[in-house]
C-alpha positions in Angstrom: 126.7 85.4 101.3 124.8 87.7 99.0 123.5 86.5 95.7 125.0 89.4 93.6 128.4 88.7 95.0 128.9 85.8 92.5 128.4 88.1 89.6 130.6 91.0 90.7 133.8 91.8 89.0 135.6 92.1 92.3 134.9 88.4 93.3 135.6 87.2 89.7 139.0 88.9 89.3 142.3 87.3 90.4 145.8 88.8 90.9 148.4 88.0 88.4 150.4 86.2 91.1 147.5 83.9 91.9 146.4 83.1 88.4 149.8 82.8 86.7 150.4 79.1 87.5 147.1 78.1 85.8 146.9 80.6 82.9 146.8 79.3 79.3 147.3 80.7 75.9 143.6 80.4 75.1 141.8 83.5 76.4 138.4 81.9 76.2 139.4 79.7 79.2 138.9 82.7 81.5 135.1 82.5 81.1 134.5 78.8 80.4 136.7 76.1 81.9 135.2 73.5 79.6 136.5 75.2 76.5 139.5 73.9 74.6 140.7 74.0 71.0 139.8 70.3 70.5 136.3 70.8 71.9 135.6 73.8 69.6 136.5 71.6 66.6 134.0 69.0 67.9 131.3 71.5 68.8 129.0 70.3 66.0 129.1 66.7 67.3 126.3 65.6 69.5 128.0 63.9 72.4 127.5 63.5 76.2 131.2 63.4 76.8 131.4 67.2 77.0 129.1 69.9 78.2 128.3 72.3 75.3 127.6 76.0 75.5 124.6 75.4 73.2 121.7 74.2 75.3 118.4 73.1 74.0 116.7 74.6 77.1 116.9 78.2 78.2 117.2 79.6 81.7 114.6 78.2 84.2 111.7 80.6 84.7 112.0 82.4 88.0 108.5 81.5 89.1 109.2 77.8 88.5 112.8 77.8 89.9 112.3 76.9 93.6 115.8 75.5 93.9 117.5 78.8 93.0 115.7 80.5 95.9 117.5 78.3 98.4 120.3 79.9 100.5 123.8 79.9 99.1 125.0 77.5 101.8 122.4 74.8 100.8 123.1 75.2 97.1 126.9 74.9 97.7 126.2 71.7 99.7 124.3 70.3 96.8 127.0 71.2 94.3 129.7 69.7 96.6 128.0 66.3 96.2 128.6 66.4 92.4 131.6 65.6 90.4 133.3 68.9 89.4 132.4 68.5 85.7 128.7 68.4 86.6 129.1 71.2 89.1 130.6 73.4 86.4 127.7 72.6 84.0 125.2 74.2 86.4 126.7 77.6 85.5 124.6 77.8 82.3 121.3 77.4 84.1 120.8 81.1 84.9 122.6 84.2 86.1 121.9 83.0 89.7 124.1 79.9 89.0 126.7 81.4 86.7 129.5 81.8 89.3 128.0 79.7 92.2 130.1 76.7 91.3 133.4 78.7 91.7 132.8 78.8 95.5 132.2 75.0 96.0 134.4 73.7 98.8 134.8 70.3 97.3 136.5 69.6 94.0 136.5 66.1 92.5 138.1 65.5 89.1 137.9 62.3 87.2 138.9 61.6 83.6 135.9 59.4 83.1 134.0 62.2 81.4 136.7 63.0 78.9 137.1 61.3 75.5 140.6 62.7 74.9 143.3 62.5 77.7 144.6 66.0 76.9 141.3 67.6 77.8 141.4 66.5 81.4 144.4 68.4 82.7 143.3 71.5 80.8 139.9 71.3 82.5 141.5 71.0 85.9 143.8 74.0 85.2 140.9 76.2 84.2 138.7 75.3 87.1 141.4 76.1 89.5 142.0 79.4 87.7 138.3 80.5 88.3 137.8 78.9 91.7 137.2 81.3 94.6 136.6 79.3 97.8 139.1 80.3 100.5 139.0 76.9 102.2 138.7 73.4 100.6 137.0 70.5 102.4 137.9 68.0 99.7 140.2 67.9 96.7 140.4 64.7 94.7 141.9 63.8 91.3 141.6 60.5 89.5 143.2 59.9 86.1 145.8 58.1 84.1 149.0 59.8 85.0 152.2 60.2 83.0 155.5 61.8 84.1 155.1 64.7 81.7 152.2 66.0 83.8 154.2 66.1 87.1 154.6 69.9 87.0 150.9 70.4 86.6 149.9 67.9 89.3 152.4 69.6 91.6 150.6 72.8 91.0 147.2 71.1 91.7 148.6 69.8 95.0 149.9 73.2 95.9 146.6 74.8 95.2 144.9 72.3 97.5 147.3 72.7 100.4 147.3 76.5 100.1 143.5 76.3 100.5 144.1 74.3 103.7 142.4 71.2 102.3 140.9 68.8 104.8 140.7 65.7 102.6 143.2 65.1 99.8 142.9 62.2 97.4 145.3 61.3 94.5 144.2 58.2 92.6 146.6 57.8 89.7 147.4 54.9 87.4 150.0 53.8 84.8 153.0 55.5 86.4 154.1 56.6 89.9 153.8 60.2 90.9 156.4 61.4 93.4 154.7 63.5 96.1 156.2 67.0 96.5 158.2 67.6 99.6 156.1 70.5 100.9 153.2 68.1 101.3 154.9 66.2 104.1 154.7 69.4 106.3 150.9 70.0 106.5 149.1 70.8 109.7 145.6 71.0 108.2 144.9 67.8 106.3 142.9 65.2 108.2 142.5 62.5 105.5 145.0 61.4 102.8 144.3 58.9 100.1 147.1 58.0 97.7 147.1 55.5 94.9 150.2 54.8 92.8 152.2 57.6 94.5 155.8 57.5 95.6 156.3 58.4 99.2 159.9 59.5 99.9 160.1 62.3 102.5 163.6 63.9 102.7 163.1 64.9 106.3 160.5 64.5 109.0 156.8 64.0 108.3 154.6 66.5 110.0 150.9 65.6 109.6 149.8 66.8 112.9 146.0 66.7 112.1 146.0 63.5 110.1 143.4 61.0 111.3 142.8 58.7 108.2 145.4 57.4 105.8 144.8 55.1 102.8 147.8 53.9 100.7 147.2 51.9 97.5 149.6 50.3 95.1 152.8 51.6 96.6 156.3 50.3 97.1 156.2 51.1 100.8 159.1 50.1 103.0 158.9 49.7 106.8 161.3 52.6 107.4 159.1 55.0 105.4 156.0 53.8 107.2 157.7 54.4 110.5 158.4 58.0 109.5 154.7 58.5 108.5 153.4 57.0 111.8 155.9 59.0 113.9 154.8 62.2 112.2 151.1 61.5 112.5 150.3 61.6 116.3 146.5 61.7 115.8 146.3 58.9 113.2 143.3 56.6 113.9 142.8 54.6 110.7 145.4 53.1 108.3 144.6 51.1 105.2 147.4 49.4 103.2 146.3 47.9 99.9 148.8 46.2 97.6 151.7 47.7 99.4 154.0 44.9 98.3 157.3 45.7 100.1 155.9 45.1 103.6 156.5 41.7 105.1 156.8 42.5 108.8 154.4 45.3 109.8 155.4 47.0 113.0 152.9 49.6 114.0 154.5 52.1 116.4 151.6 54.3 117.0 149.8 55.3 120.2 146.7 56.7 118.4 146.0 54.1 115.7 142.7 52.2 116.4 142.0 50.4 113.1 144.3 48.7 110.6 143.2 47.3 107.2 145.4 45.0 105.1 144.0 44.5 101.6 145.6 42.3 98.9 149.1 41.6 97.9 150.0 41.2 94.2 153.6 40.1 94.3 154.2 36.4 93.6 156.9 35.8 96.1 156.7 34.4 99.6 155.0 36.7 102.0 155.4 36.1 105.7 153.2 38.8 107.3 153.7 39.5 111.0 151.7 42.3 112.5 152.9 44.0 115.7 150.3 46.5 116.8 149.8 46.8 120.5 147.3 49.7 120.4 144.9 48.8 117.5 141.4 47.7 118.5 140.1 46.7 115.0 141.9 44.7 112.3 140.7 43.7 108.8 142.6 41.3 106.4 140.8 41.1 103.1 141.4 40.6 99.4 143.6 38.4 97.4 147.1 37.5 98.6 149.6 35.8 96.4 152.4 33.7 97.8 151.4 34.1 101.5 153.3 31.7 103.7 152.5 33.2 107.1 150.0 35.6 108.7 150.3 36.2 112.4 149.1 38.9 114.8 151.6 39.4 117.6 151.6 41.8 120.6 148.1 43.1 119.9 146.7 43.2 123.4 144.1 45.9 122.7 142.6 44.0 119.7 138.9 43.3 120.1 137.4 43.1 116.6 138.8 41.2 113.6 137.6 40.6 110.1 139.3 37.8 108.0 138.0 37.8 104.5 141.0 37.0 102.3 142.1 34.3 99.9 145.5 32.9 99.2 146.0 32.5 95.5 148.6 30.5 93.6 149.0 29.2 90.1 150.0 25.6 90.0 150.8 23.2 87.1 150.1 19.8 88.6 148.2 18.0 91.4 151.3 17.9 93.7 151.6 21.7 93.6 147.9 22.0 94.2 148.1 19.8 97.3 151.1 21.7 98.6 149.2 24.9 98.1 146.2 23.6 100.2 148.5 22.5 103.0 150.1 25.9 103.1 146.7 27.5 103.2 145.7 25.3 106.1 148.8 26.3 108.1 148.3 30.0 107.4 144.7 29.9 108.6 145.6 27.8 111.7 148.4 30.2 112.8 146.2 33.2 112.2 143.3 32.0 114.3 145.7 30.8 117.0 147.0 34.4 117.3 143.5 35.8 117.9 143.3 35.4 121.7 141.2 38.2 123.2 139.0 39.0 120.2 135.4 39.7 121.1 134.0 40.3 117.6 135.0 38.0 114.7 133.9 38.3 111.1 134.8 35.3 108.9 134.6 35.1 105.1 133.9 32.1 102.9 137.4 31.1 102.0 138.7 31.1 105.6 135.6 29.3 106.7 136.2 26.6 104.2 139.8 25.9 105.4 138.7 25.8 109.1 137.0 22.5 108.3 139.9 21.1 106.2 142.2 21.3 109.2 140.6 18.6 111.2 139.4 15.1 110.5 135.9 13.9 111.2 136.9 11.7 114.1 138.6 14.4 116.2 136.4 17.2 114.9 135.0 18.7 118.1 137.9 17.8 120.3 140.5 19.4 118.1 138.3 22.5 117.5 138.0 23.0 121.2 141.8 23.3 121.5 142.0 25.4 118.3 139.4 28.0 119.4 140.2 27.8 123.1 141.5 31.4 123.4 138.5 32.8 121.3 135.8 30.9 123.2 136.5 32.7 126.5 135.7 36.2 125.2 133.9 36.0 121.8 130.7 38.0 122.0 129.8 38.7 118.3 130.3 36.5 115.2 129.4 37.5 111.6 129.5 34.9 108.9 129.0 35.9 105.3 129.5 34.7 101.7 129.0 31.1 102.5 127.8 30.1 99.1 124.7 28.9 97.3 124.4 25.3 98.4 123.3 24.1 101.8 124.0 20.7 103.2 124.0 19.4 106.8 127.7 18.5 106.6 128.8 21.9 105.1 131.6 23.7 107.0 129.1 26.5 107.5 126.8 24.3 109.5 129.6 22.7 111.5 131.2 26.0 112.5 127.9 27.5 113.6 127.0 24.5 115.6 130.4 24.4 117.3 130.4 28.2 118.2 126.9 28.1 119.6 127.8 25.0 121.7 131.1 26.3 123.0 131.2 30.2 123.0 130.3 30.8 126.6 129.8 34.6 126.4 128.4 34.8 122.9 125.7 37.5 122.5 125.1 37.7 118.8 125.7 35.6 115.7 124.8 37.3 112.4 124.3 35.2 109.2 124.4 37.6 106.3 122.3 37.3 103.1 123.6 34.5 100.9 123.7 34.5 97.1 120.5 32.5 96.7 118.5 35.1 98.7 119.8 37.9 96.6 119.0 36.3 93.3 115.5 35.0 94.2 115.8 31.3 93.3 112.7 29.8 95.0 113.9 26.3 95.7 117.2 27.5 97.1 115.5 30.0 99.3 113.3 27.3 100.7 116.4 25.2 101.4 118.0 28.1 103.2 115.0 28.5 105.4 115.2 24.8 106.3 118.9 25.2 107.2 118.0 28.3 109.2 115.5 26.3 111.3 118.3 23.7 111.9 120.7 26.4 113.1 118.1 27.7 115.6 117.7 24.2 117.0 121.4 23.9 118.0 122.2 24.0 121.8 123.8 27.2 123.1 126.2 27.4 126.0 125.5 31.2 126.4 122.0 32.0 127.6 122.3 35.4 125.8 123.2 34.1 122.4 121.0 35.3 119.5 121.1 34.1 115.9 120.1 36.7 113.4 119.1 36.2 109.7 118.6 38.6 106.8 114.8 38.1 106.6 
């Protein structure tokens, strides 16, 4: 790509058919996407919220500007790592940079930089008007959406799909945005990330290249999810966060390898059953309200599990609190009983705490042997994290570590992650942790290959 190509009128012009959807009444937008009537009124204000055409520094001297001598491909890679607002700002550096940003293959728009909400969509419109890259690697928008902006967001999505975008991200808030129907037939996109979007395909979903799908804050029903999975034959990663309409999760996919379940905000009973015969890795994390059951069924390929969630509930008296704790114990028990062939297990603090509540002191080891029996035959890697700031010889952390080392017959590695006290540098607590670490290393191990690893 030649340097002078960015300054040529041929590369800077657009046909009326291409530019019409993004044209505005303000002619100054054709040369500066940051301009707007509101910004011109505030031009005398000194603020970092908007880039101004008036700069205190002039163009960088050529003999001192080593960055500008780099090839276009490297400069475009650098600009691609920036938010689009910052990428556009580089256009004032020199003639070398004036049009370079218009060829950046990654566009990421966020309303964080804009004081007034109306400026954000105007900026997006004008950037797309001037943009010249034929292929987009990444297109992302993040802002507070309202239904009046739907026609404009539809045009943004059309722009991205026309440019054969590889990764598309729509992170919206306040209101739900209904995805346009043409988006459900896209053979180029490999990653989709939707937040507060309404997924309602009228016909079949055809995402033939899709490998990664993240859905946040959606009213997602099982029948819609089935359509998505059926139309995504290469999907490998699925994340569902705050998808509150799913109670029974039946994954009918031959390609899916990893499933992430993250949080559940609705305050009504959740009985989560996961049927996923092909997945190899599962994560259940975040805050779940009203969970009554969590079981993994028919997951014969599952080898790696991370359980780092907490069941929350608002209770008014001690009786409700006791009922809540009993429910939590049952959920944790049923979940671990359904993990039969897992080889790598990562356990968070909340779940670790309830493992110890389930059993009384007298029958502690005997009951745990039954409880973990299926896991002990194949568990090779254990990672324990977030276990708190206090260390006592009777803590659940100590008991679980001792039990696993003593009974996991094929254990190869146990990783103890950095606790809060080590991160914050409290000397006496660090010393206590070192003492506990020595105690852990002294426990007998049934596996001759078991290694205990610490963060120091």
